[in-house]
Short mmCIF file of C-alpha atoms and ligand atoms in Angstrom, two decimals:
data_model
loop_
_atom_site.label_atom_id
_atom_site.label_comp_id
_atom_site.label_asym_id
_atom_site.label_seq_id
_atom_site.Cartn_x
_atom_site.Cartn_y
_atom_site.Cartn_z
CA UNK A 1 -56.88 -61.55 1.09
CA UNK A 2 -58.30 -62.11 -2.38
CA UNK A 3 -60.21 -59.64 -4.51
CA UNK A 4 -63.59 -61.05 -3.58
CA UNK A 5 -63.23 -60.42 0.11
CA UNK A 6 -61.80 -57.01 -0.70
CA UNK A 7 -64.93 -56.21 -2.68
CA UNK A 8 -67.13 -57.60 0.06
CA UNK A 9 -65.49 -55.30 2.56
CA UNK A 10 -65.99 -52.34 0.31
CA UNK A 11 -69.65 -53.16 -0.06
CA UNK A 12 -69.96 -53.23 3.68
CA UNK A 13 -68.49 -49.78 3.93
CA UNK A 14 -70.19 -47.88 1.15
CA UNK A 15 -73.54 -47.32 2.86
CA UNK A 16 -71.76 -45.85 5.87
CA UNK A 17 -70.55 -42.76 4.09
CA UNK A 18 -72.74 -42.76 1.01
CA UNK A 19 -69.89 -42.23 -1.44
CA UNK A 20 -70.78 -43.29 -4.93
CA UNK A 21 -68.01 -45.03 -6.68
CA UNK A 22 -67.00 -43.49 -9.94
CA UNK A 23 -63.93 -43.82 -12.04
CA UNK A 24 -61.29 -46.41 -11.61
CA UNK A 25 -61.29 -48.64 -8.62
CA UNK A 26 -58.25 -47.35 -6.88
CA UNK A 27 -58.88 -43.70 -7.41
CA UNK A 28 -62.24 -44.26 -5.74
CA UNK A 29 -60.65 -46.34 -3.01
CA UNK A 30 -58.51 -43.45 -1.86
CA UNK A 31 -61.27 -40.93 -1.25
CA UNK A 32 -63.54 -43.63 0.05
CA UNK A 33 -61.08 -44.64 2.69
CA UNK A 34 -60.28 -41.07 3.64
CA UNK A 35 -63.92 -40.22 4.26
CA UNK A 36 -64.68 -43.53 5.85
CA UNK A 37 -61.87 -43.02 8.25
CA UNK A 38 -63.15 -39.67 9.43
CA UNK A 39 -66.63 -41.07 9.79
CA UNK A 40 -65.53 -44.12 11.63
CA UNK A 41 -63.03 -42.44 13.86
CA UNK A 42 -65.11 -43.19 16.93
CA UNK A 43 -66.45 -46.50 15.80
CA UNK A 44 -63.78 -48.36 17.67
CA UNK A 45 -60.91 -50.63 16.96
CA UNK A 46 -63.02 -53.09 15.02
CA UNK A 47 -63.42 -50.75 12.09
CA UNK A 48 -59.84 -49.60 12.44
CA UNK A 49 -58.77 -53.18 12.04
CA UNK A 50 -60.97 -53.62 8.98
CA UNK A 51 -59.49 -50.50 7.43
CA UNK A 52 -56.03 -51.87 7.99
CA UNK A 53 -57.05 -55.11 6.32
CA UNK A 54 -58.56 -53.22 3.40
CA UNK A 55 -55.29 -51.31 2.97
CA UNK A 56 -53.41 -54.57 2.88
CA UNK A 57 -55.90 -56.16 0.52
CA UNK A 58 -55.59 -53.27 -1.89
CA UNK A 59 -51.88 -53.95 -2.15
CA UNK A 60 -52.23 -56.80 -4.60
CA UNK A 61 -52.96 -54.67 -7.63
CA UNK A 62 -51.01 -54.29 -10.79
CA UNK A 63 -53.64 -52.81 -13.03
CA UNK A 64 -52.39 -49.38 -13.83
CA UNK A 65 -54.17 -47.18 -11.26
CA UNK A 66 -52.28 -45.60 -8.39
CA UNK A 67 -53.62 -45.86 -4.87
CA UNK A 68 -54.03 -42.69 -2.90
CA UNK A 69 -50.89 -42.33 -0.84
CA UNK A 70 -52.40 -39.37 1.03
CA UNK A 71 -54.13 -42.04 3.10
CA UNK A 72 -51.79 -43.27 5.81
CA UNK A 73 -50.75 -46.91 5.55
CA UNK A 74 -49.45 -49.26 8.25
CA UNK A 75 -45.67 -49.03 8.56
CA UNK A 76 -43.90 -52.04 7.15
CA UNK A 77 -41.54 -53.57 9.73
CA UNK A 78 -38.56 -55.45 8.29
CA UNK A 79 -38.33 -59.04 9.49
CA UNK A 80 -35.80 -59.85 12.20
CA UNK A 81 -32.93 -62.11 11.30
CA UNK A 82 -31.62 -63.83 14.41
CA UNK A 83 -28.57 -66.08 14.19
CA UNK A 84 -28.39 -69.83 14.05
CA UNK A 85 -25.69 -70.96 16.48
CA UNK A 86 -23.55 -73.93 15.49
CA UNK A 87 -21.99 -76.44 17.91
CA UNK A 88 -19.02 -74.15 18.45
CA UNK A 89 -21.26 -71.23 19.40
CA UNK A 90 -20.65 -69.31 16.17
CA UNK A 91 -23.59 -67.17 15.03
CA UNK A 92 -24.56 -67.76 11.39
CA UNK A 93 -26.62 -65.48 9.16
CA UNK A 94 -27.59 -65.89 5.50
CA UNK A 95 -28.38 -63.00 3.22
CA UNK A 96 -29.45 -63.32 -0.42
CA UNK A 97 -29.68 -60.17 -2.49
CA UNK A 98 -32.05 -60.44 -5.43
CA UNK A 99 -34.69 -58.74 -7.52
CA UNK A 100 -38.14 -58.31 -6.10
CA UNK A 101 -41.29 -56.23 -6.45
CA UNK A 102 -42.77 -53.90 -3.87
CA UNK A 103 -46.12 -52.18 -3.49
CA UNK A 104 -45.42 -48.47 -3.10
CA UNK A 105 -49.11 -47.80 -3.96
CA UNK A 106 -48.11 -46.61 -7.41
CA UNK A 107 -49.72 -47.47 -10.76
CA UNK A 108 -48.00 -50.85 -10.70
CA UNK A 109 -45.84 -52.95 -8.45
CA UNK A 110 -42.35 -51.49 -8.44
CA UNK A 111 -39.25 -53.48 -9.39
CA UNK A 112 -36.87 -53.45 -6.44
CA UNK A 113 -33.82 -55.06 -4.91
CA UNK A 114 -34.17 -56.82 -1.59
CA UNK A 115 -32.55 -59.37 0.68
CA UNK A 116 -34.04 -62.72 1.55
CA UNK A 117 -37.12 -62.44 -0.61
CA UNK A 118 -38.51 -59.35 1.11
CA UNK A 119 -40.38 -57.00 -1.22
CA UNK A 120 -37.83 -54.26 -0.55
CA UNK A 121 -34.86 -53.71 1.83
CA UNK A 122 -33.51 -56.53 3.98
CA UNK A 123 -34.13 -58.15 7.33
CA UNK A 124 -32.82 -56.54 10.51
CA UNK A 125 -29.75 -58.47 11.62
CA UNK A 126 -29.54 -58.95 15.39
CA UNK A 127 -25.96 -59.30 16.57
CA UNK A 128 -24.59 -59.72 20.07
CA UNK A 129 -21.39 -58.21 21.39
CA UNK A 130 -18.82 -60.94 21.95
CA UNK A 131 -20.26 -63.28 19.32
CA UNK A 132 -18.22 -64.75 16.51
CA UNK A 133 -20.38 -64.31 13.45
CA UNK A 134 -20.35 -65.72 9.95
CA UNK A 135 -22.54 -63.91 7.45
CA UNK A 136 -22.94 -65.53 4.07
CA UNK A 137 -24.06 -63.18 1.32
CA UNK A 138 -25.29 -64.60 -1.98
CA UNK A 139 -25.66 -62.36 -4.99
CA UNK A 140 -28.73 -63.28 -7.04
CA UNK A 141 -28.63 -60.05 -9.03
CA UNK A 142 -27.41 -59.76 -12.62
CA UNK A 143 -24.78 -57.28 -11.51
CA UNK A 144 -21.85 -57.36 -9.15
CA UNK A 145 -22.39 -56.24 -5.56
CA UNK A 146 -20.75 -56.17 -2.11
CA UNK A 147 -22.05 -56.23 1.46
CA UNK A 148 -20.66 -53.51 3.72
CA UNK A 149 -21.41 -53.37 7.45
CA UNK A 150 -21.63 -49.63 7.99
CA UNK A 151 -20.27 -48.63 11.39
CA UNK A 152 -18.91 -52.05 12.25
CA UNK A 153 -15.37 -52.50 13.51
CA UNK A 154 -14.37 -55.54 11.44
CA UNK A 155 -11.24 -56.74 9.60
CA UNK A 156 -10.80 -55.06 6.22
CA UNK A 157 -11.37 -58.24 4.23
CA UNK A 158 -14.74 -58.68 5.97
CA UNK A 159 -15.77 -55.05 5.61
CA UNK A 160 -17.43 -55.46 2.21
CA UNK A 161 -15.81 -52.48 0.51
CA UNK A 162 -15.31 -52.12 -3.26
CA UNK A 163 -12.48 -54.70 -3.20
CA UNK A 164 -14.76 -57.48 -1.93
CA UNK A 165 -16.85 -57.93 -5.05
CA UNK A 166 -19.52 -60.63 -5.16
CA UNK A 167 -20.11 -61.72 -8.74
CA UNK A 168 -23.62 -62.69 -9.89
CA UNK A 169 -24.39 -66.16 -8.54
CA UNK A 170 -21.49 -66.10 -6.09
CA UNK A 171 -21.52 -66.25 -2.30
CA UNK A 172 -19.17 -64.21 -0.11
CA UNK A 173 -18.53 -64.93 3.53
CA UNK A 174 -17.86 -62.28 6.16
CA UNK A 175 -16.41 -63.69 9.32
CA UNK A 176 -15.71 -61.51 12.35
CA UNK A 177 -16.16 -60.98 16.05
CA UNK A 178 -18.55 -58.36 17.36
CA UNK A 179 -16.18 -56.24 19.44
CA UNK A 180 -18.23 -53.08 19.86
CA UNK A 181 -21.05 -52.09 22.22
CA UNK A 182 -24.79 -52.02 21.58
CA UNK A 183 -25.64 -49.85 18.56
CA UNK A 184 -27.81 -49.50 15.49
CA UNK A 185 -25.74 -50.01 12.34
CA UNK A 186 -26.74 -50.88 8.81
CA UNK A 187 -25.63 -52.84 5.78
CA UNK A 188 -25.65 -51.94 2.11
CA UNK A 189 -23.69 -52.58 -1.11
CA UNK A 190 -20.47 -50.63 -1.68
CA UNK A 191 -19.56 -51.18 -5.33
CA UNK A 192 -17.69 -48.20 -6.66
CA UNK A 193 -19.93 -46.45 -9.18
CA UNK A 194 -23.16 -48.26 -8.34
CA UNK A 195 -23.58 -47.92 -4.58
CA UNK A 196 -26.19 -45.16 -4.96
CA UNK A 197 -28.32 -47.10 -7.41
CA UNK A 198 -28.23 -50.41 -5.55
CA UNK A 199 -29.16 -48.76 -2.25
CA UNK A 200 -31.86 -46.74 -4.02
CA UNK A 201 -33.42 -49.87 -5.49
CA UNK A 202 -33.73 -51.30 -2.00
CA UNK A 203 -30.49 -53.01 -1.03
CA UNK A 204 -30.13 -51.96 2.61
CA UNK A 205 -31.01 -53.24 6.05
CA UNK A 206 -30.55 -52.48 9.72
CA UNK A 207 -28.16 -54.15 12.14
CA UNK A 208 -28.98 -54.06 15.83
CA UNK A 209 -26.13 -54.96 18.15
CA UNK A 210 -27.13 -55.88 21.68
CA UNK A 211 -24.90 -56.25 24.73
CA UNK A 212 -25.29 -56.69 28.50
CA UNK A 213 -25.77 -52.97 28.93
CA UNK A 214 -28.60 -52.76 26.41
CA UNK A 215 -30.22 -55.89 27.83
CA UNK A 216 -30.23 -54.38 31.33
CA UNK A 217 -31.31 -50.87 30.31
CA UNK A 218 -34.88 -49.87 31.09
CA UNK A 219 -35.58 -48.79 27.51
CA UNK A 220 -38.29 -49.84 25.07
CA UNK A 221 -36.83 -52.90 23.38
CA UNK A 222 -39.59 -55.03 21.86
CA UNK A 223 -38.84 -54.93 18.16
CA UNK A 224 -41.70 -53.65 16.05
CA UNK A 225 -43.85 -52.95 19.12
CA UNK A 226 -42.19 -50.20 21.15
CA UNK A 227 -38.77 -50.38 19.46
CA UNK A 228 -39.44 -49.35 15.89
CA UNK A 229 -37.00 -49.49 12.96
CA UNK A 230 -37.31 -46.30 10.88
CA UNK A 231 -35.36 -46.42 7.61
CA UNK A 232 -35.96 -43.06 5.94
CA UNK A 233 -35.43 -42.85 2.18
CA UNK A 234 -36.68 -40.54 -0.55
CA UNK A 235 -37.86 -41.90 -3.88
CA UNK A 236 -39.24 -40.78 -7.22
CA UNK A 237 -41.64 -42.81 -9.35
CA UNK A 238 -42.26 -42.88 -13.07
CA UNK A 239 -45.80 -42.87 -14.45
CA UNK A 240 -45.67 -46.62 -14.80
CA UNK A 241 -44.85 -47.00 -11.13
CA UNK A 242 -41.14 -47.70 -11.43
CA UNK A 243 -38.27 -46.14 -9.50
CA UNK A 244 -36.82 -43.11 -11.20
CA UNK A 245 -33.11 -43.04 -10.44
CA UNK A 246 -30.55 -40.39 -11.25
CA UNK A 247 -27.12 -39.29 -10.14
CA UNK A 248 -26.72 -35.55 -9.67
CA UNK A 249 -23.22 -34.82 -10.91
CA UNK A 250 -23.43 -31.09 -10.47
CA UNK A 251 -24.51 -30.28 -6.94
CA UNK A 252 -25.76 -31.51 -3.63
CA UNK A 253 -26.73 -34.99 -4.80
CA UNK A 254 -30.07 -36.23 -6.07
CA UNK A 255 -33.10 -35.35 -3.95
CA UNK A 256 -36.38 -37.17 -4.59
CA UNK A 257 -39.81 -35.89 -3.62
CA UNK A 258 -41.51 -38.87 -1.99
CA UNK A 259 -40.64 -39.97 1.53
CA UNK A 260 -40.67 -43.64 2.39
CA UNK A 261 -40.10 -45.33 5.74
CA UNK A 262 -39.17 -49.01 5.54
CA UNK A 263 -40.67 -48.85 2.02
CA UNK A 264 -44.01 -47.40 3.18
CA UNK A 265 -45.23 -44.05 1.88
CA UNK A 266 -47.15 -41.98 4.45
CA UNK A 267 -46.89 -44.56 7.22
CA UNK A 268 -48.45 -44.82 10.64
CA UNK A 269 -47.56 -47.25 13.38
CA UNK A 270 -49.70 -48.29 16.33
CA UNK A 271 -47.71 -48.00 19.54
CA UNK A 272 -48.37 -48.48 23.23
CA UNK A 273 -48.70 -45.41 25.42
CA UNK A 274 -45.53 -44.42 27.20
CA UNK A 275 -41.99 -44.47 25.88
CA UNK A 276 -41.45 -45.63 22.32
CA UNK A 277 -38.01 -46.00 20.77
CA UNK A 278 -37.38 -45.12 17.12
CA UNK A 279 -34.18 -46.39 15.50
CA UNK A 280 -33.67 -43.80 12.80
CA UNK A 281 -31.50 -44.48 9.77
CA UNK A 282 -31.07 -42.02 6.94
CA UNK A 283 -30.68 -44.49 4.08
CA UNK A 284 -31.20 -41.84 1.42
CA UNK A 285 -28.93 -41.08 -1.48
CA UNK A 286 -28.35 -37.41 -0.66
CA UNK A 287 -31.18 -35.87 1.33
CA UNK A 288 -30.39 -34.44 4.76
CA UNK A 289 -33.39 -34.52 7.10
CA UNK A 290 -34.18 -31.95 9.73
CA UNK A 291 -36.41 -33.90 12.05
CA UNK A 292 -38.65 -32.98 14.93
CA UNK A 293 -41.54 -34.60 16.76
CA UNK A 294 -44.97 -33.02 16.88
CA UNK A 295 -47.31 -33.89 19.73
CA UNK A 296 -44.68 -35.38 22.04
CA UNK A 297 -41.19 -34.82 23.40
CA UNK A 298 -38.15 -36.21 21.64
CA UNK A 299 -35.14 -37.50 23.55
CA UNK A 300 -32.05 -38.85 21.83
CA UNK A 301 -30.43 -41.87 23.45
CA UNK A 302 -27.96 -43.15 20.86
CA UNK A 303 -25.85 -41.85 17.98
CA UNK A 304 -24.12 -43.81 15.19
CA UNK A 305 -21.93 -45.93 17.43
CA UNK A 306 -24.23 -46.59 20.37
CA UNK A 307 -25.68 -45.02 23.49
CA UNK A 308 -24.96 -41.46 24.46
CA UNK A 309 -23.71 -41.02 28.02
CA UNK A 310 -27.14 -39.70 29.06
CA UNK A 311 -30.45 -38.99 27.32
CA UNK A 312 -30.52 -35.63 25.51
CA UNK A 313 -33.79 -33.73 25.06
CA UNK A 314 -33.91 -32.33 21.53
CA UNK A 315 -36.18 -30.11 19.49
CA UNK A 316 -34.48 -30.81 16.18
CA UNK A 317 -32.31 -33.55 14.87
CA UNK A 318 -30.27 -33.30 11.70
CA UNK A 319 -29.84 -36.70 10.08
CA UNK A 320 -27.43 -36.85 7.14
CA UNK A 321 -27.13 -39.81 4.76
CA UNK A 322 -25.64 -42.79 6.57
CA UNK A 323 -26.44 -41.37 10.03
CA UNK A 324 -28.34 -43.22 12.69
CA UNK A 325 -29.96 -41.87 15.83
CA UNK A 326 -32.08 -43.61 18.39
CA UNK A 327 -34.74 -41.39 19.87
CA UNK A 328 -37.39 -42.01 22.48
CA UNK A 329 -40.79 -40.39 22.14
CA UNK A 330 -43.29 -40.19 24.98
CA UNK A 331 -46.63 -41.03 23.37
CA UNK A 332 -49.68 -40.27 25.50
CA UNK A 333 -53.36 -40.28 24.49
CA UNK A 334 -52.90 -38.42 21.20
CA UNK A 335 -51.07 -39.28 18.03
CA UNK A 336 -47.57 -37.90 17.65
CA UNK A 337 -45.59 -37.55 14.45
CA UNK A 338 -42.01 -37.49 13.31
CA UNK A 339 -41.77 -34.67 10.76
CA UNK A 340 -39.13 -33.34 8.40
CA UNK A 341 -38.81 -29.59 7.89
CA UNK A 342 -38.96 -29.89 4.08
CA UNK A 343 -41.11 -32.90 3.33
CA UNK A 344 -43.49 -32.86 6.29
CA UNK A 345 -44.76 -35.95 8.03
CA UNK A 346 -42.35 -38.86 8.13
CA UNK A 347 -44.14 -41.26 10.49
CA UNK A 348 -47.29 -41.01 12.59
CA UNK A 349 -47.32 -42.73 15.99
CA UNK A 350 -50.83 -43.75 17.02
CA UNK A 351 -51.39 -44.84 20.60
CA UNK A 352 -53.24 -48.13 20.64
CA UNK A 353 -54.36 -48.04 24.27
CA UNK A 354 -51.87 -50.58 25.54
CA UNK A 355 -49.30 -49.51 28.08
CA UNK A 356 -45.62 -49.46 27.14
CA UNK A 357 -43.34 -51.47 29.37
CA UNK A 358 -41.21 -48.40 29.98
CA UNK A 359 -42.25 -45.27 31.79
CA UNK A 360 -39.10 -43.37 32.69
CA UNK A 361 -35.77 -43.04 30.98
CA UNK A 362 -32.63 -43.91 32.94
CA UNK A 363 -30.40 -40.95 33.84
CA UNK A 364 -27.30 -42.69 32.58
CA UNK A 365 -27.04 -44.81 29.46
CA UNK A 366 -23.38 -45.65 28.98
CA UNK A 367 -19.91 -44.77 30.10
CA UNK A 368 -18.20 -42.92 27.30
CA UNK A 369 -14.58 -42.36 28.01
CA UNK A 370 -13.41 -39.29 26.13
CA UNK A 371 -10.27 -40.09 24.14
CA UNK A 372 -7.61 -37.86 25.72
CA UNK A 373 -5.91 -35.49 23.30
CA UNK A 374 -2.60 -36.35 24.96
CA UNK A 375 -2.92 -39.74 23.27
CA UNK A 376 -2.87 -38.24 19.76
CA UNK A 377 0.24 -39.01 17.75
CA UNK A 378 -0.76 -38.05 14.21
CA UNK A 379 -2.69 -35.17 12.64
CA UNK A 380 -4.27 -35.28 9.20
CA UNK A 381 -6.68 -33.11 7.32
CA UNK A 382 -9.30 -33.96 4.73
CA UNK A 383 -10.83 -31.38 2.45
CA UNK A 384 -13.91 -32.45 0.52
CA UNK A 385 -14.34 -30.42 -2.60
CA UNK A 386 -16.38 -30.19 -5.74
CA UNK A 387 -14.10 -28.78 -8.40
CA UNK A 388 -16.03 -27.31 -11.28
CA UNK A 389 -14.03 -27.36 -14.45
CA UNK A 390 -14.86 -26.64 -18.05
CA UNK A 391 -18.14 -27.87 -19.45
CA UNK A 392 -16.28 -30.55 -21.43
CA UNK A 393 -14.32 -32.02 -18.56
CA UNK A 394 -17.17 -31.78 -16.02
CA UNK A 395 -16.90 -31.74 -12.24
CA UNK A 396 -14.34 -33.52 -10.09
CA UNK A 397 -15.45 -34.77 -6.68
CA UNK A 398 -12.34 -34.91 -4.58
CA UNK A 399 -10.85 -35.38 -1.14
CA UNK A 400 -7.61 -33.42 -0.77
CA UNK A 401 -7.71 -32.76 -4.50
CA UNK A 402 -7.78 -36.41 -5.54
CA UNK A 403 -10.54 -38.48 -7.06
CA UNK A 404 -10.94 -42.09 -6.02
CA UNK A 405 -8.43 -44.48 -7.52
CA UNK A 406 -8.81 -48.10 -6.55
CA UNK A 407 -5.11 -48.70 -7.15
CA UNK A 408 -3.90 -45.82 -4.94
CA UNK A 409 -3.51 -46.00 -1.17
CA UNK A 410 -3.99 -42.48 0.17
CA UNK A 411 -2.31 -42.98 3.53
CA UNK A 412 -1.20 -45.53 6.08
CA UNK A 413 -2.09 -45.57 9.75
CA UNK A 414 0.08 -47.35 12.32
CA UNK A 415 -1.84 -49.94 14.33
CA UNK A 416 -2.22 -48.60 17.87
CA UNK A 417 -2.07 -44.95 16.91
CA UNK A 418 -4.65 -42.35 17.87
CA UNK A 419 -5.19 -39.76 15.16
CA UNK A 420 -6.79 -36.33 14.99
CA UNK A 421 -8.43 -35.50 11.68
CA UNK A 422 -9.59 -32.06 10.61
CA UNK A 423 -12.48 -32.21 8.16
CA UNK A 424 -13.35 -29.33 5.87
CA UNK A 425 -15.55 -28.92 2.82
CA UNK A 426 -16.69 -26.56 0.14
CA UNK A 427 -20.04 -24.75 0.11
CA UNK A 428 -21.86 -28.01 -0.64
CA UNK A 429 -22.91 -30.57 1.95
CA UNK A 430 -20.67 -33.56 2.60
CA UNK A 431 -20.77 -36.44 5.05
CA UNK A 432 -17.36 -37.77 6.07
CA UNK A 433 -17.44 -41.51 6.78
CA UNK A 434 -14.33 -43.54 7.56
CA UNK A 435 -14.68 -47.30 7.70
CA UNK A 436 -13.50 -49.49 10.59
CA UNK A 437 -13.56 -46.93 13.35
CA UNK A 438 -16.05 -45.15 15.57
CA UNK A 439 -14.65 -41.71 16.30
CA UNK A 440 -15.36 -38.87 18.70
CA UNK A 441 -15.92 -35.27 17.68
CA UNK A 442 -13.42 -32.94 19.36
CA UNK A 443 -14.81 -29.72 17.98
CA UNK A 444 -17.17 -28.15 15.49
CA UNK A 445 -15.95 -24.73 14.31
CA UNK A 446 -13.59 -24.71 17.28
CA UNK A 447 -16.35 -25.28 19.84
CA UNK A 448 -16.95 -28.48 21.79
CA UNK A 449 -19.71 -30.59 20.22
CA UNK A 450 -23.25 -30.44 21.62
CA UNK A 451 -24.27 -33.42 23.83
CA UNK A 452 -26.03 -35.20 20.95
CA UNK A 453 -22.74 -35.25 19.03
CA UNK A 454 -20.58 -36.19 22.00
CA UNK A 455 -20.95 -39.95 21.67
CA UNK A 456 -19.50 -42.39 19.17
CA UNK A 457 -19.88 -41.44 15.52
CA UNK A 458 -18.97 -42.93 12.16
CA UNK A 459 -20.46 -40.27 9.87
CA UNK A 460 -20.41 -36.52 10.27
CA UNK A 461 -21.77 -33.60 8.31
CA UNK A 462 -19.14 -31.21 6.94
CA UNK A 463 -19.44 -28.03 4.85
CA UNK A 464 -17.76 -24.66 4.49
CA UNK A 465 -19.54 -23.43 7.61
CA UNK A 466 -18.92 -26.55 9.63
CA UNK A 467 -15.31 -27.57 10.18
CA UNK A 468 -15.17 -30.71 12.28
CA UNK A 469 -12.20 -32.13 14.17
CA UNK A 470 -12.43 -35.77 15.15
CA UNK A 471 -10.26 -38.21 17.06
CA UNK A 472 -10.05 -41.93 16.38
CA UNK A 473 -8.17 -44.89 17.74
CA UNK A 474 -6.87 -47.50 15.32
CA UNK A 475 -6.11 -50.26 17.78
CA UNK A 476 -8.21 -53.21 16.68
CA UNK A 477 -7.27 -54.60 13.26
CA UNK A 478 -4.31 -54.20 10.94
CA UNK A 479 -5.21 -53.95 7.26
CA UNK A 480 -1.99 -54.39 5.35
CA UNK A 481 -3.37 -55.99 2.17
CA UNK A 482 -6.93 -54.78 1.88
CA UNK A 483 -7.62 -51.09 2.45
CA UNK A 484 -10.44 -49.48 4.37
CA UNK A 485 -12.43 -46.73 2.66
CA UNK A 486 -13.11 -43.18 3.70
CA UNK A 487 -15.60 -41.21 1.69
CA UNK A 488 -18.49 -38.82 1.44
CA UNK A 489 -21.78 -40.56 2.25
CA UNK A 490 -23.74 -38.41 -0.16
CA UNK A 491 -23.89 -41.40 -2.47
CA UNK A 492 -23.75 -39.34 -5.67
CA UNK A 493 -20.49 -37.80 -4.46
CA UNK A 494 -19.09 -41.16 -3.39
CA UNK A 495 -19.88 -42.83 -6.72
CA UNK A 496 -18.42 -39.84 -8.58
CA UNK A 497 -15.07 -40.18 -6.81
CA UNK A 498 -15.20 -38.51 -3.39
CA UNK A 499 -13.53 -41.49 -1.76
CA UNK A 500 -10.10 -42.68 -0.73
CA UNK A 501 -8.51 -45.65 0.99
CA UNK A 502 -6.10 -46.30 3.84
CA UNK A 503 -4.14 -49.20 5.23
CA UNK A 504 -3.45 -49.96 8.88
CA UNK A 505 0.11 -51.20 9.29
CA UNK A 506 1.29 -53.31 12.22
CA UNK A 507 4.92 -52.28 12.66
CU1 LIG B 1 -20.12 -35.03 -0.51
#
């Protein structure tokens, strides 16, 4: 929509609430819309639609005045990227990471990173279990990057860790089979020292794996309609509307004050009445969210690695950086909202009067065979620690006392082994994330995990009051030349050295 039709729409509205426009256009726009919305609440969908169009129309500004982000805006839904199948049945995907600009409703358009020409973030990759996939990733940035498939069980050379650098202008090909069940994963760069900044600028996207089980399940599954991607990230903006980035090298990682979901500040999404699925990803640098749903019940159906055995009713959900959770919310008549304990509203769900295709959740979602402890052949322990030293030498971010060294292999796993790892940390918050494997939690502080942490996981919160014991099988790929990473997913900590690497040896 051009400026003229935007103005025309404003003119239509002004008599309805009698607000006189003063000051700069966008400052006025905010209060105007807020009042207009209250006034027009009962005026039907027609005006609602016009308001939505006005919000979109206002997005084309770059003239130095911030829009009022206290007015809710329609949630941006990342495009879907479905594969192109070649004659041999191989699924092909193309990703191009480049610079872009996004409208965060700040004083100017914000410089961002994005994939495939989106204004921020990347398209949602839809993968199918059993497919052979080829993903080509082209780096159109001026800096080196990588593409890591977080949570995916793939060969080490296709994993996109810090060893798989993509130089500016170069294309890197990942080539693997999808050997894991339905799940919500994600992709992001993994360059040692600049992972936090590249993700912060917008280089991240969802991966949705589907299989026969997910296709048959009676769950909301229409993407963007009743199956909503929810990428939660915090941001800070400078006065000129640009992203303010920092690494916190002396604490819990950098926390920013403004919540965004899929790049939208203060978002709402229109949803049908009935069950609505939210695919939550904490794509933040360091912030841990404590989520609940107001105005409706929340039921968790999937953790990092896929479906839980059965739906789990929850009041609160802790989502640490890197974590995913799929929840189902029963929206009926009234708006409901996903809220965070610290930052407040994350996403408003507004019923649009249509009926959702799904009314009742199934009792059973998946068969999760517990890995028997009798299968364990190796024990290891990992202690994540911030070591404060003198002011001159700064802080060391370590696992088992060692900072990351790209030339050092920390340990070797034998292909076929099942290992039990004990994870401990200092008084700070850490998120242990090993590549390649989905693990199960055996215990938290010696107790069995609650049902919501009894499925497949690839990231887990650890601190001095939360000792976690996990079990993992390493029976899919050997990695004798290229290591897999394990690290803290607080991205400040990771970039500062809280990372190590392991090989998987086929003996
Ligand atoms: Cu950490």
